[in-house]
Amino acid sequence: MPFPAAGRRAPLAPPQPCGISSAISLAAPRDTDHELTQKLVETLKPFGVFEEEEELQRRILILEKLNNLVKELGVHTKGADIDALCVAPRHVDRSDFFTSFYDKLKLQEEVKDLRAVEEAFVPVIKLCFDGIEIDILFARLALQTIPEDLDLRDDSLLKNLDIRCIRSLNGCRVTDEILHLVPNIDNFRLTLRAIKLWAKCHNIYSNILGFLGGVSWAMLVARTCQLYPNAIASTLVRKFFLVFSEWEWPNPVLLKEPEERNLNLPVWDPRVNPSDRYHLMPIITPAYPQQNSTYNVSVSTRMVMIEEFKQGLAITHEILLNKAEWSKLFEAPSFFQKYKHYIVLLSFSAPKENPDKEEFRTMWVIGLVLKKPENSETLSIDLTYDIQSFTDTVYRQAINSKMFEMDMKIAAMHLRRKELHQLLPNHVLQKKKTHSAEGIMLSAVNDSSLHLTVDSENSMSVPLPMGATKTGPLTGSPQGRSSPALAVMTASVTNIQAPEVSLQQVNPSESSGVTLSESIPQTPSQPTISSPPKPTVTRVVSSTHLVNHPPRPSGNAATNIPNPIVGM
């Protein structure tokens, strides 16, 4: 795909209502705006956010291959480079998609890492087709045949549909509607590339982790474009941070007035639905049925994002004054120096070559901010329920997606900042990510750095990479009675090259000093679902973000082991 011609001057949009309100400014871009936009494009290029023509044609070819497979099932597809929608006529059942079509995909030599997640909120088949990760959704329409020129924006298609089919259709419908609601698609796309890259670099790109996913970021950018219809990307990026650093949440972000269709489908409406009144950062999809795309946002993750918006505004102001370059906006924060307390999650895959050797595979690090109760110098918390609940969820998801193997294990532990060297060497703890043509580089960690025994003031005992089977409890000061809720799942956000270790990290805000005492449940060798009573929750500001690395090679050939924790 060619790079956008940032210097090209598009005709001004006519003065007309944009979205649900009038525009804030109709000012035309100045010469300095065009220059800053061109600099922004040049800064984005090394990050690989623009798709080359060769890569675009490769993705189109893959979709054509998928389309041929689907036509053998008797349906047609509408897809993009990562997400594809399989649209079926009424005589094709959902079971056909998850059985015969799944089996057909399994026979294709280009298909790797195939898995079906039939019980998900939006059922999906996930796969890697010729090196490209693809999610395939399914929707059965009440039509005898599917026309090639089918317009999914037609609300009448939703009549008498299964709710799962409506959810599957919703992604394409929302995307199409967003593009119809922005005044200039090229400016919108370039601005969105910049904002999505910024969000990934600052560890706030993931819907399932309580931040924002791709659709939510797109809607925020679209609203900015509506408010400044004649602005170009450099101005829109700056105005994006201005608008949403001052947004009065939980006032919703709407791209257009909600419309009634009398199809009796549930829509986001806090006047009718009491649960909708508790959404903290509502961003409402423009296609019927309107939904809040940010229902996972918590008090803590919203706080983190607002702080990031403010920092982004400050940086873009410096860029406007020629006191900084665009590259500063995409610098990653110093995560391992930022907090005093961390939760570390470890996952171990089933041994492949040597059954007696259990190698460390993937690690998640979660920074914690803990607020001490009034009139108290210390805070004691018990993480037993939260970690057990998380573990149960992971195993259940692994089983439902047909990925679970008996030797797969996960474990969790608490570490203070000064104890992180027990898991990571100093050159990683102090290493800042540097830009490269492939994105971001992180120094490798060798095996000698991954001994997981911790001999600290908390006398922690955790699984070893070699032959350990379970986690012993943490001991220390008397256990507390409050438990912070840890909402931690996994999602593919961006790739970082680390040849010898899988590392995933998350970024919250500044931590305060407290005294902790935890009890970590044993890590089972197979799923054991439990549900003890939920204790009182102490306010914990935690932020989570995952960055996937390739698995470290084993022997002479690199092994490709799927992540045991399945995200969206």
GROMACS .gro file of C-alpha atoms in nm, residues 72-318:
model
  247
   72GLU     CA    1  -1.706  -2.543  -0.102
   73LEU     CA    2  -1.912  -2.517   0.216
   74GLY     CA    3  -2.177  -2.322   0.027
   75VAL     CA    4  -2.115  -1.971   0.167
   76HIS     CA    5  -1.932  -1.652   0.076
   77THR     CA    6  -1.688  -1.437   0.272
   78LYS     CA    7  -1.626  -1.076   0.346
   79GLY     CA    8  -1.294  -1.021   0.514
   80ALA     CA    9  -0.996  -0.803   0.594
   81ASP     CA   10  -0.629  -0.877   0.645
   82ILE     CA   11  -0.678  -1.027   0.993
   83ASP     CA   12  -1.051  -1.063   1.062
   84ALA     CA   13  -1.276  -1.248   0.818
   85LEU     CA   14  -1.651  -1.292   0.826
   86CYS     CA   15  -1.807  -1.606   0.682
   87VAL     CA   16  -2.162  -1.520   0.572
   88ALA     CA   17  -2.386  -1.821   0.515
   89PRO     CA   18  -2.737  -1.865   0.371
   90ARG     CA   19  -3.010  -2.008   0.589
   91HIS     CA   20  -2.957  -2.372   0.488
   92VAL     CA   21  -2.601  -2.378   0.631
   93ASP     CA   22  -2.590  -2.449   1.003
   94ARG     CA   23  -2.338  -2.313   1.253
   95SER     CA   24  -2.229  -2.670   1.329
   96ASP     CA   25  -2.115  -2.704   0.966
   97PHE     CA   26  -1.877  -2.414   1.017
   98PHE     CA   27  -1.722  -2.559   1.333
   99THR     CA   28  -1.704  -2.917   1.202
  100SER     CA   29  -1.678  -2.969   0.828
  101PHE     CA   30  -1.520  -2.631   0.754
  102TYR     CA   31  -1.285  -2.669   1.051
  103ASP     CA   32  -1.181  -3.013   0.923
  104LYS     CA   33  -1.129  -2.870   0.575
  105LEU     CA   34  -0.899  -2.602   0.715
  106LYS     CA   35  -0.706  -2.866   0.906
  107LEU     CA   36  -0.616  -3.037   0.577
  108GLN     CA   37  -0.460  -2.722   0.428
  109GLU     CA   38  -0.081  -2.728   0.448
  110GLU     CA   39  -0.070  -2.347   0.482
  111VAL     CA   40  -0.280  -2.357   0.801
  112LYS     CA   41  -0.102  -2.365   1.138
  113ASP     CA   42  -0.217  -2.315   1.498
  114LEU     CA   43  -0.578  -2.395   1.411
  115ARG     CA   44  -0.825  -2.375   1.700
  116ALA     CA   45  -1.198  -2.326   1.737
  117VAL     CA   46  -1.343  -2.114   2.018
  118GLU     CA   47  -1.708  -2.204   1.976
  119GLU     CA   48  -1.820  -2.100   2.325
  120ALA     CA   49  -1.674  -1.750   2.309
  121PHE     CA   50  -1.895  -1.441   2.330
  122VAL     CA   51  -1.827  -1.408   1.958
  123PRO     CA   52  -1.756  -1.763   1.834
  124VAL     CA   53  -1.446  -1.778   1.616
  125ILE     CA   54  -1.202  -2.004   1.437
  126LYS     CA   55  -0.844  -1.884   1.485
  127LEU     CA   56  -0.559  -1.989   1.260
  128CYS     CA   57  -0.234  -1.885   1.102
  129PHE     CA   58  -0.268  -1.910   0.723
  130ASP     CA   59   0.063  -1.896   0.535
  131GLY     CA   60   0.215  -1.691   0.817
  132ILE     CA   61  -0.081  -1.452   0.856
  133GLU     CA   62  -0.295  -1.471   1.171
  134ILE     CA   63  -0.664  -1.479   1.085
  135ASP     CA   64  -0.984  -1.487   1.291
  136ILE     CA   65  -1.287  -1.622   1.104
  137LEU     CA   66  -1.632  -1.538   1.237
  138PHE     CA   67  -1.958  -1.697   1.123
  139ALA     CA   68  -2.301  -1.550   1.058
  140ARG     CA   69  -2.603  -1.724   0.905
  141LEU     CA   70  -2.848  -1.489   0.734
  142ALA     CA   71  -3.214  -1.554   0.665
  143LEU     CA   72  -3.148  -1.554   0.290
  144GLN     CA   73  -3.172  -1.832   0.035
  145THR     CA   74  -2.852  -1.716  -0.135
  146ILE     CA   75  -2.584  -1.461  -0.052
  147PRO     CA   76  -2.541  -1.196  -0.325
  148GLU     CA   77  -2.190  -1.081  -0.413
  149ASP     CA   78  -2.288  -0.716  -0.356
  150LEU     CA   79  -2.437  -0.776  -0.011
  151ASP     CA   80  -2.448  -0.455   0.196
  152LEU     CA   81  -2.400  -0.553   0.559
  153ARG     CA   82  -2.510  -0.204   0.672
  154ASP     CA   83  -2.868  -0.298   0.586
  155ASP     CA   84  -3.041  -0.331   0.925
  156SER     CA   85  -3.309  -0.558   0.780
  157LEU     CA   86  -3.048  -0.835   0.762
  158LEU     CA   87  -3.067  -0.860   1.142
  159LYS     CA   88  -3.429  -0.974   1.150
  160ASN     CA   89  -3.479  -1.314   1.314
  161LEU     CA   90  -3.104  -1.373   1.351
  162ASP     CA   91  -2.935  -1.565   1.630
  163ILE     CA   92  -2.765  -1.324   1.874
  164ARG     CA   93  -2.428  -1.489   1.802
  165CYS     CA   94  -2.472  -1.412   1.432
  166ILE     CA   95  -2.557  -1.051   1.513
  167ARG     CA   96  -2.239  -1.019   1.720
  168SER     CA   97  -2.035  -1.167   1.435
  169LEU     CA   98  -2.187  -0.923   1.185
  170ASN     CA   99  -2.138  -0.629   1.417
  171GLY     CA  100  -1.763  -0.593   1.355
  172CYS     CA  101  -1.801  -0.537   0.981
  173ARG     CA  102  -2.110  -0.321   1.028
  174VAL     CA  103  -1.933  -0.094   1.278
  175THR     CA  104  -1.624  -0.060   1.057
  176ASP     CA  105  -1.834   0.033   0.754
  177GLU     CA  106  -2.037   0.282   0.956
  178ILE     CA  107  -1.727   0.453   1.098
  179LEU     CA  108  -1.589   0.510   0.749
  180HIS     CA  109  -1.920   0.665   0.645
  181LEU     CA  110  -1.915   0.904   0.943
  182VAL     CA  111  -1.570   1.063   0.906
  183PRO     CA  112  -1.527   1.371   0.684
  184ASN     CA  113  -1.198   1.257   0.527
  185ILE     CA  114  -1.106   0.888   0.521
  186ASP     CA  115  -0.736   0.940   0.436
  187ASN     CA  116  -0.682   1.179   0.728
  188PHE     CA  117  -0.873   0.943   0.954
  189ARG     CA  118  -0.661   0.642   0.857
  190LEU     CA  119  -0.327   0.817   0.900
  191THR     CA  120  -0.430   0.958   1.237
  192LEU     CA  121  -0.554   0.617   1.348
  193ARG     CA  122  -0.222   0.454   1.252
  194ALA     CA  123  -0.040   0.703   1.473
  195ILE     CA  124  -0.278   0.670   1.769
  196LYS     CA  125  -0.280   0.290   1.758
  197LEU     CA  126   0.100   0.280   1.750
  198TRP     CA  127   0.115   0.524   2.041
  199ALA     CA  128  -0.132   0.313   2.241
  200LYS     CA  129   0.069  -0.004   2.181
  201CYS     CA  130   0.397   0.165   2.273
  202HIS     CA  131   0.240   0.291   2.596
  203ASN     CA  132   0.085  -0.045   2.683
  204ILE     CA  133  -0.281   0.058   2.672
  205TYR     CA  134  -0.396  -0.128   2.361
  206SER     CA  135  -0.616  -0.421   2.467
  207ASN     CA  136  -0.989  -0.438   2.521
  208ILE     CA  137  -0.975  -0.764   2.712
  209LEU     CA  138  -0.723  -0.620   2.961
  210GLY     CA  139  -0.943  -0.326   3.052
  211PHE     CA  140  -0.801  -0.074   2.807
  212LEU     CA  141  -0.923   0.000   2.454
  213GLY     CA  142  -0.922  -0.231   2.155
  214GLY     CA  143  -0.887  -0.136   1.791
  215VAL     CA  144  -1.253  -0.047   1.737
  216SER     CA  145  -1.260   0.183   2.040
  217TRP     CA  146  -0.946   0.368   1.932
  218ALA     CA  147  -1.096   0.402   1.584
  219MET     CA  148  -1.412   0.559   1.725
  220LEU     CA  149  -1.216   0.808   1.937
  221VAL     CA  150  -1.015   0.911   1.632
  222ALA     CA  151  -1.333   0.930   1.423
  223ARG     CA  152  -1.493   1.162   1.680
  224THR     CA  153  -1.183   1.383   1.668
  225CYS     CA  154  -1.211   1.396   1.289
  226GLN     CA  155  -1.575   1.500   1.320
  227LEU     CA  156  -1.486   1.783   1.557
  228TYR     CA  157  -1.205   1.907   1.330
  229PRO     CA  158  -1.328   1.810   0.981
  230ASN     CA  159  -1.071   2.010   0.783
  231ALA     CA  160  -0.768   1.923   0.996
  232ILE     CA  161  -0.495   1.689   0.872
  233ALA     CA  162  -0.316   1.414   1.065
  234SER     CA  163  -0.060   1.620   1.259
  235THR     CA  164  -0.334   1.846   1.391
  236LEU     CA  165  -0.576   1.560   1.451
  237VAL     CA  166  -0.323   1.371   1.665
  238ARG     CA  167  -0.274   1.677   1.883
  239LYS     CA  168  -0.648   1.748   1.903
  240PHE     CA  169  -0.711   1.383   1.990
  241PHE     CA  170  -0.509   1.422   2.309
  242LEU     CA  171  -0.667   1.761   2.380
  243VAL     CA  172  -1.024   1.633   2.349
  244PHE     CA  173  -0.988   1.313   2.549
  245SER     CA  174  -0.757   1.442   2.821
  246GLU     CA  175  -1.041   1.682   2.909
  247TRP     CA  176  -1.338   1.455   2.833
  248GLU     CA  177  -1.586   1.439   3.121
  249TRP     CA  178  -1.626   1.065   3.164
  250PRO     CA  179  -1.857   0.880   3.191
  251ASN     CA  180  -2.030   1.098   2.929
  252PRO     CA  181  -2.043   0.867   2.626
  253VAL     CA  182  -1.856   0.914   2.299
  254LEU     CA  183  -2.110   0.894   2.016
  255LEU     CA  184  -2.047   0.923   1.642
  256LYS     CA  185  -2.416   0.967   1.564
  257GLU     CA  186  -2.749   0.973   1.741
  258PRO     CA  187  -2.869   0.622   1.831
  259GLU     CA  188  -3.146   0.498   1.604
  260GLU     CA  189  -3.442   0.278   1.687
  261ARG     CA  190  -3.506  -0.017   1.458
  262ASN     CA  191  -3.784  -0.199   1.647
  263LEU     CA  192  -3.602  -0.530   1.616
  264ASN     CA  193  -3.614  -0.589   1.993
  265LEU     CA  194  -3.236  -0.621   2.018
  266PRO     CA  195  -3.054  -0.509   2.334
  267VAL     CA  196  -2.887  -0.171   2.288
  268TRP     CA  197  -2.676   0.049   2.515
  269ASP     CA  198  -2.916   0.284   2.690
  270PRO     CA  199  -2.852   0.387   3.053
  271ARG     CA  200  -3.206   0.527   3.072
  272VAL     CA  201  -3.344   0.176   3.029
  273ASN     CA  202  -3.066  -0.059   3.140
  274PRO     CA  203  -2.944   0.003   3.496
  275SER     CA  204  -2.619  -0.186   3.432
  276ASP     CA  205  -2.526   0.059   3.154
  277ARG     CA  206  -2.518   0.340   3.411
  278TYR     CA  207  -2.208   0.189   3.570
  279HIS     CA  208  -1.991   0.191   3.257
  280LEU     CA  209  -1.694   0.413   3.329
  281MET     CA  210  -1.573   0.510   2.982
  282PRO     CA  211  -1.854   0.440   2.734
  283ILE     CA  212  -1.764   0.454   2.364
  284ILE     CA  213  -2.074   0.357   2.170
  285THR     CA  214  -2.065   0.171   1.839
  286PRO     CA  215  -2.254   0.356   1.563
  287ALA     CA  216  -2.420   0.054   1.399
  288TYR     CA  217  -2.745  -0.095   1.530
  289PRO     CA  218  -2.764  -0.253   1.784
  290GLN     CA  219  -2.551   0.010   1.958
  291GLN     CA  220  -2.317  -0.132   2.221
  292ASN     CA  221  -2.051  -0.002   2.456
  293SER     CA  222  -1.717  -0.120   2.320
  294THR     CA  223  -1.534  -0.048   2.648
  295TYR     CA  224  -1.731  -0.244   2.907
  296ASN     CA  225  -1.405  -0.392   3.044
  297VAL     CA  226  -1.264  -0.054   3.148
  298SER     CA  227  -1.210  -0.025   3.524
  299VAL     CA  228  -1.143   0.270   3.752
  300SER     CA  229  -0.772   0.193   3.745
  301THR     CA  230  -0.734   0.143   3.370
  302ARG     CA  231  -0.932   0.459   3.300
  303MET     CA  232  -0.702   0.648   3.533
  304VAL     CA  233  -0.399   0.513   3.348
  305MET     CA  234  -0.542   0.611   3.007
  306ILE     CA  235  -0.636   0.963   3.116
  307GLU     CA  236  -0.284   1.014   3.245
  308GLU     CA  237  -0.145   0.890   2.913
  309PHE     CA  238  -0.376   1.130   2.725
  310LYS     CA  239  -0.237   1.419   2.928
  311GLN     CA  240   0.122   1.314   2.865
  312GLY     CA  241   0.046   1.276   2.494
  313LEU     CA  242  -0.096   1.629   2.488
  314ALA     CA  243   0.218   1.766   2.652
  315ILE     CA  244   0.444   1.587   2.403
  316THR     CA  245   0.246   1.698   2.096
  317HIS     CA  246   0.258   2.055   2.228
  318GLU     CA  247   0.637   2.028   2.240
   0.00000   0.00000   0.00000
